[in-house]
Short mmCIF file of C-alpha atoms in Angstrom, two decimals:
data_model
loop_
_atom_site.label_atom_id
_atom_site.label_comp_id
_atom_site.label_asym_id
_atom_site.label_seq_id
_atom_site.Cartn_x
_atom_site.Cartn_y
_atom_site.Cartn_z
CA UNK J 363 90.54 194.65 -194.70
CA UNK J 364 92.06 192.21 -197.27
CA UNK J 365 90.73 191.54 -200.69
CA UNK J 366 91.50 190.37 -203.95
CA UNK J 367 92.33 192.50 -207.19
CA UNK J 368 92.50 191.03 -210.10
CA UNK J 369 90.82 190.95 -213.93
CA UNK J 370 88.53 187.80 -214.63
CA UNK J 371 89.19 187.14 -218.19
CA UNK J 372 87.16 183.58 -218.30
CA UNK J 373 83.71 184.90 -218.89
CA UNK J 374 82.42 185.73 -222.04
CA UNK J 375 79.24 187.51 -221.57
CA UNK J 376 80.43 190.95 -221.81
CA UNK J 377 83.82 192.96 -222.59
CA UNK J 378 86.50 192.31 -219.92
CA UNK J 379 88.43 195.50 -220.30
CA UNK J 380 86.58 197.75 -217.74
CA UNK J 381 85.62 194.78 -215.46
CA UNK J 382 87.84 194.13 -212.25
CA UNK J 383 87.04 192.66 -209.14
CA UNK J 384 88.89 194.99 -206.71
CA UNK J 385 87.83 195.58 -202.91
CA UNK J 386 91.10 196.45 -201.72
CA UNK J 387 94.90 195.76 -201.46
CA UNK J 388 97.10 192.81 -199.84
CA UNK J 389 95.23 190.02 -200.53
CA UNK J 390 95.80 186.90 -198.51
CA UNK J 391 96.21 183.20 -198.70
CA UNK J 392 95.80 181.16 -195.74
CA UNK J 393 95.00 177.47 -195.21
CA UNK J 394 91.57 178.39 -194.11
CA UNK J 395 91.01 181.47 -196.07
CA UNK J 396 91.77 182.70 -199.46
CA UNK J 397 91.24 185.80 -201.19
CA UNK J 398 93.45 185.61 -203.94
CA UNK J 399 92.39 184.93 -207.68
CA UNK J 400 94.23 181.25 -207.53
CA UNK J 401 94.05 178.33 -205.18
CA UNK J 402 97.14 177.25 -203.57
CA UNK J 403 96.75 173.94 -205.04
CA UNK J 404 94.12 171.67 -206.74
CA UNK J 405 92.11 168.54 -206.48
CA UNK J 406 90.29 168.08 -209.72
CA UNK J 407 89.48 164.43 -209.70
CA UNK J 408 88.91 163.62 -205.72
CA UNK J 409 85.67 161.80 -206.47
CA UNK J 410 87.69 158.99 -208.24
CA UNK J 411 88.33 157.07 -205.17
CA UNK J 412 84.97 156.74 -203.80
CA UNK J 413 82.76 153.72 -204.23
CA UNK J 414 80.47 153.26 -207.16
CA UNK J 415 77.49 151.92 -204.96
CA UNK J 416 78.04 154.54 -202.08
CA UNK J 417 75.07 157.04 -201.97
CA UNK J 418 76.08 160.63 -202.66
CA UNK J 419 74.29 161.65 -199.40
CA UNK J 420 77.16 159.60 -197.55
CA UNK J 421 79.68 161.94 -199.39
CA UNK J 422 81.50 165.00 -197.76
CA UNK J 423 82.43 167.53 -200.03
CA UNK J 424 83.16 171.49 -200.10
CA UNK J 425 80.87 174.15 -201.72
CA UNK J 426 80.71 177.90 -202.27
CA UNK J 427 78.16 180.09 -201.17
CA UNK J 428 77.05 182.38 -203.84
CA UNK J 429 79.59 180.79 -206.03
CA UNK J 430 79.67 183.42 -208.46
CA UNK J 431 79.65 186.45 -206.37
CA UNK J 432 83.07 187.70 -207.45
CA UNK J 433 82.31 191.55 -207.96
CA UNK J 434 80.52 194.49 -206.23
CA UNK J 435 82.76 195.30 -203.26
CA UNK J 436 83.14 193.59 -200.03
CA UNK J 437 79.46 193.50 -199.19
CA UNK J 438 78.48 191.81 -202.26
CA UNK J 439 81.99 189.61 -202.95
CA UNK J 440 81.73 186.10 -201.50
CA UNK J 441 84.72 184.45 -203.55
CA UNK J 442 87.71 185.39 -205.36
CA UNK J 443 88.12 182.13 -207.39
CA UNK J 444 86.57 181.97 -210.76
CA UNK J 445 84.35 179.03 -211.32
CA UNK J 446 86.82 176.95 -213.18
CA UNK J 447 89.13 177.45 -210.34
CA UNK J 448 86.59 176.48 -208.01
CA UNK J 449 85.80 173.24 -209.70
CA UNK J 450 89.61 172.54 -209.96
CA UNK J 451 90.16 173.11 -206.47
CA UNK J 452 87.58 170.39 -205.53
CA UNK J 453 84.72 172.37 -204.98
CA UNK J 454 81.43 170.40 -205.76
CA UNK J 455 78.59 172.08 -204.52
CA UNK J 456 77.64 175.46 -206.16
CA UNK J 457 75.17 178.30 -204.97
CA UNK J 458 73.97 179.85 -208.34
CA UNK J 459 71.35 183.03 -208.14
CA UNK J 460 69.74 184.51 -211.43
CA UNK J 461 67.76 187.21 -212.32
CA UNK J 462 65.09 186.77 -214.83
CA UNK J 463 64.66 189.60 -217.30
CA UNK J 464 62.37 188.48 -220.12
CA UNK J 465 63.84 185.18 -220.59
CA UNK J 466 67.46 186.04 -219.72
CA UNK J 467 69.11 184.74 -216.78
CA UNK J 468 71.93 186.74 -215.42
CA UNK J 469 73.86 186.11 -212.49
CA UNK J 470 73.38 188.32 -209.16
CA UNK J 471 74.25 188.48 -205.91
CA UNK J 472 71.31 190.82 -204.72
CA UNK J 473 71.31 193.98 -206.56
CA UNK J 474 74.92 193.49 -207.80
CA UNK J 475 75.48 192.08 -211.20
CA UNK J 476 78.12 189.39 -211.68
CA UNK J 477 79.23 189.96 -215.20
CA UNK J 478 78.04 186.62 -216.27
CA UNK J 479 74.82 184.71 -217.13
CA UNK J 480 73.74 181.41 -216.82
CA UNK J 481 75.18 179.95 -219.89
CA UNK J 482 78.42 181.01 -218.66
CA UNK J 483 78.08 178.60 -215.40
CA UNK J 484 76.55 175.61 -217.46
CA UNK J 485 79.43 175.89 -220.21
CA UNK J 486 81.86 175.83 -217.11
CA UNK J 487 80.32 172.80 -215.61
CA UNK J 488 80.06 170.83 -218.90
CA UNK J 489 83.82 171.71 -219.77
CA UNK J 490 84.81 170.43 -216.50
CA UNK J 491 83.01 167.14 -216.24
CA UNK J 492 83.99 166.38 -219.99
CA UNK J 493 87.51 166.57 -218.66
CA UNK J 494 86.98 164.93 -215.08
CA UNK J 495 84.14 162.35 -215.91
CA UNK J 496 84.50 160.69 -212.28
CA UNK J 497 83.21 163.89 -210.71
CA UNK J 498 79.95 165.22 -210.15
CA UNK J 499 78.58 168.93 -209.47
CA UNK J 500 75.78 169.66 -207.38
CA UNK J 501 73.98 173.18 -208.12
CA UNK J 502 71.54 174.89 -205.84
CA UNK J 503 69.85 177.38 -208.44
CA UNK J 504 67.39 180.10 -207.32
CA UNK J 505 65.89 183.21 -208.71
CA UNK J 506 67.44 186.39 -207.19
CA UNK J 507 66.37 190.03 -207.05
CA UNK J 508 63.79 189.42 -209.69
CA UNK J 509 60.66 187.91 -208.56
CA UNK J 510 58.76 186.27 -211.52
CA UNK J 511 58.69 182.89 -209.96
CA UNK J 512 58.82 181.51 -213.49
CA UNK J 513 62.36 180.43 -214.45
CA UNK J 514 61.78 176.98 -215.44
CA UNK J 515 61.31 177.42 -219.11
CA UNK J 516 64.24 179.82 -219.35
CA UNK J 517 66.34 177.27 -217.47
CA UNK J 518 65.66 174.50 -219.90
CA UNK J 519 66.40 176.68 -222.97
CA UNK J 520 69.57 177.73 -221.35
CA UNK J 521 70.57 173.94 -220.66
CA UNK J 522 69.84 173.17 -224.38
CA UNK J 523 71.66 176.18 -225.60
CA UNK J 524 74.80 176.10 -223.53
CA UNK J 525 75.22 172.62 -222.35
CA UNK J 526 73.21 169.52 -223.04
CA UNK J 527 70.01 167.66 -221.72
CA UNK J 528 71.82 164.54 -220.74
CA UNK J 529 74.24 166.54 -218.51
CA UNK J 530 71.41 166.57 -216.08
CA UNK J 531 70.55 164.11 -213.29
CA UNK J 532 66.68 163.89 -214.15
CA UNK J 533 65.33 162.39 -210.99
CA UNK J 534 64.45 163.31 -207.49
CA UNK J 535 65.85 160.41 -205.91
CA UNK J 536 69.46 160.36 -204.62
CA UNK J 537 72.02 159.06 -206.71
CA UNK J 538 74.87 156.82 -206.07
CA UNK J 539 78.58 157.92 -207.00
CA UNK J 540 78.45 155.83 -209.81
CA UNK J 541 75.20 156.94 -211.24
CA UNK J 542 76.21 160.76 -210.53
CA UNK J 543 79.59 160.54 -212.27
CA UNK J 544 79.75 163.14 -215.09
CA UNK J 545 76.47 164.65 -214.45
CA UNK J 546 75.11 168.13 -212.99
CA UNK J 547 72.62 167.70 -210.22
CA UNK J 548 70.33 170.55 -209.82
CA UNK J 549 69.36 171.22 -206.52
CA UNK J 550 65.88 172.82 -207.70
CA UNK J 551 65.13 176.01 -205.49
CA UNK J 552 62.35 177.26 -207.50
CA UNK J 553 58.69 176.27 -208.84
CA UNK J 554 58.01 174.03 -211.88
CA UNK J 555 58.41 170.45 -213.00
CA UNK J 556 61.36 168.47 -211.73
CA UNK J 557 64.95 169.27 -213.20
CA UNK J 558 66.53 167.02 -210.49
CA UNK J 559 66.41 167.14 -206.61
CA UNK J 560 64.41 169.55 -204.68
CA UNK J 561 66.78 171.82 -202.82
CA UNK J 562 64.35 171.84 -199.52
CA UNK J 563 64.59 168.03 -199.41
CA UNK J 564 68.05 168.34 -197.79
CA UNK J 565 68.80 168.83 -194.23
CA UNK J 566 70.04 172.50 -194.27
CA UNK J 567 71.43 175.01 -191.69
CA UNK J 568 71.86 178.55 -193.24
CA UNK J 569 71.85 180.89 -190.31
CA UNK J 570 73.18 183.45 -192.64
CA UNK J 571 72.17 187.07 -191.10
CA UNK J 572 75.01 187.97 -188.59
CA UNK J 573 74.15 191.18 -187.26
CA UNK J 574 77.63 192.23 -186.32
CA UNK J 575 81.44 191.03 -186.05
CA UNK J 576 80.92 191.36 -182.10
CA UNK J 577 82.18 187.93 -180.44
CA UNK J 578 78.67 187.03 -179.05
CA UNK J 579 77.32 187.23 -182.94
CA UNK J 580 80.36 185.29 -184.41
CA UNK J 581 79.97 182.83 -181.60
CA UNK J 582 76.23 182.38 -182.33
CA UNK J 583 76.95 181.87 -186.07
CA UNK J 584 79.55 179.20 -184.86
CA UNK J 585 77.32 177.28 -182.76
CA UNK J 586 75.02 176.83 -185.56
CA UNK J 587 77.59 175.53 -187.98
CA UNK J 588 79.06 173.22 -185.27
CA UNK J 589 75.88 171.73 -184.16
CA UNK J 590 74.87 171.10 -187.73
CA UNK J 591 78.14 169.36 -188.58
CA UNK J 592 77.65 167.32 -185.36
CA UNK J 593 74.21 166.33 -186.41
CA UNK J 594 75.29 165.40 -189.92
CA UNK J 595 77.82 162.85 -188.64
CA UNK J 596 75.10 160.76 -186.62
CA UNK J 597 72.15 161.81 -188.95
CA UNK J 598 70.11 159.96 -191.58
CA UNK J 599 72.95 158.94 -194.07
CA UNK J 600 70.10 158.67 -196.95
CA UNK J 601 69.45 162.29 -196.41
CA UNK J 602 72.00 164.83 -197.60
CA UNK J 603 72.87 167.27 -195.07
CA UNK J 604 74.04 170.83 -196.06
CA UNK J 605 75.72 173.40 -193.92
CA UNK J 606 76.57 177.19 -194.79
CA UNK J 607 79.44 178.40 -192.56
CA UNK J 608 78.97 181.91 -194.63
CA UNK J 609 76.96 184.65 -193.37
CA UNK J 610 76.72 188.42 -193.80
CA UNK J 611 75.08 191.90 -192.91
CA UNK J 612 76.13 195.48 -193.34
CA UNK J 613 78.14 195.15 -190.24
CA UNK J 614 79.59 191.87 -191.11
CA UNK J 615 80.75 191.81 -194.78
CA UNK J 616 81.55 188.27 -196.00
CA UNK J 617 85.25 188.32 -196.03
CA UNK J 618 85.39 189.70 -192.78
CA UNK J 619 82.99 186.96 -191.14
CA UNK J 620 84.92 184.29 -193.25
CA UNK J 621 88.05 185.46 -191.51
CA UNK J 622 86.43 184.49 -188.25
CA UNK J 623 84.48 181.50 -189.09
CA UNK J 624 86.92 179.71 -191.66
CA UNK J 625 89.70 179.10 -188.92
CA UNK J 626 87.27 177.56 -186.45
CA UNK J 627 86.03 175.26 -189.18
CA UNK J 628 89.44 174.15 -190.03
CA UNK J 629 90.49 173.77 -186.60
CA UNK J 630 87.35 171.58 -185.88
CA UNK J 631 87.67 169.56 -188.99
CA UNK J 632 91.43 168.95 -188.25
CA UNK J 633 90.45 167.69 -184.84
CA UNK J 634 88.78 165.01 -186.59
CA UNK J 635 91.51 164.18 -189.33
CA UNK J 636 92.19 160.60 -190.40
CA UNK J 637 88.53 159.62 -189.25
CA UNK J 638 86.03 158.36 -191.83
CA UNK J 639 83.09 160.71 -190.93
CA UNK J 640 80.06 162.11 -193.05
CA UNK J 641 79.74 165.75 -192.72
CA UNK J 642 77.71 166.28 -195.52
CA UNK J 643 78.05 169.33 -197.93
CA UNK J 644 80.08 172.41 -196.26
CA UNK J 645 79.41 175.49 -198.02
CA UNK J 646 81.91 178.66 -197.36
CA UNK J 647 82.74 181.99 -198.55
CA UNK J 648 86.66 182.65 -199.47
CA UNK J 649 87.76 178.98 -198.52
CA UNK J 650 91.44 178.14 -198.52
CA UNK J 651 92.82 174.90 -200.62
CA UNK J 652 93.81 173.39 -197.15
CA UNK J 653 90.51 173.85 -195.76
CA UNK J 654 88.81 172.23 -199.22
CA UNK J 655 91.14 169.52 -198.76
CA UNK J 656 90.57 168.84 -195.37
CA UNK J 657 86.71 168.30 -196.06
CA UNK J 658 87.63 165.99 -199.20
CA UNK J 659 89.87 163.96 -196.96
CA UNK J 660 87.16 162.65 -194.90
CA UNK J 661 86.07 160.50 -197.94
CA UNK J 662 89.48 158.83 -198.42
CA UNK J 663 90.05 155.27 -197.59
CA UNK J 664 86.87 154.19 -199.30
CA UNK J 665 88.38 153.08 -202.90
CA UNK J 666 86.46 153.05 -206.04
CA UNK J 667 85.53 149.40 -207.19
CA UNK J 668 87.03 148.31 -210.42
#
């Protein structure tokens, strides 16, 4: 088993001296898979080349599943790049899970606490968008572990405290790229008044429970990914498509499955290289920098109007 072992000092919520993400030795960095703490190369401003009037639903973009899941061993860990590095690498869809305890929103993957709170996420996004105003960030937000069904008020309070209200895209409607620049678009996966777009309004494929690493189970997962990507190419361009290439179970830990799915995804997308195709959002565990760039490159050739 390969994994990364590093100390992440970028999170301010808790003392860092005893917090180390380490689920094994021999971290590896491939074009399609990376469990090291640093991307091979960065794509911080790739959205600058997209037309102002192009609908965001027509943009192909890379994302991470359980974006902040850096700790908890191989069953819980889904990524090795900290949030800031993911954004700099070109990731534009974030999957954020919060546990709600008496108005506090801590970051969790299941029972595994991720040594961060929602304010850290907001501060990181706000800082990135201030430095790169041509970009936008989409964030699926849902409650994890706790089942209060009432995180709306806490989310609003955190936005005011750790970012600013105008950072958000305040509409259910799909923005154009010009409207989305500099904005955090909340894909709201919890009850309450609108904070942005509704997550369930997207066309989503999330076949995540892969029972084992047996070839037939991996093939079944890949078939779901492949089929939905093919649908995204020909589907309604006004609707955003979201395909999860991630999955897990007790017998198929995220890193082990990513080592089997990510190469297939990379080969599939590389087979379409040089073409302008809308694949929508592709969400992964442990993506490599070249896989991220391959996804981004499907948007190239559409230059931003001056």
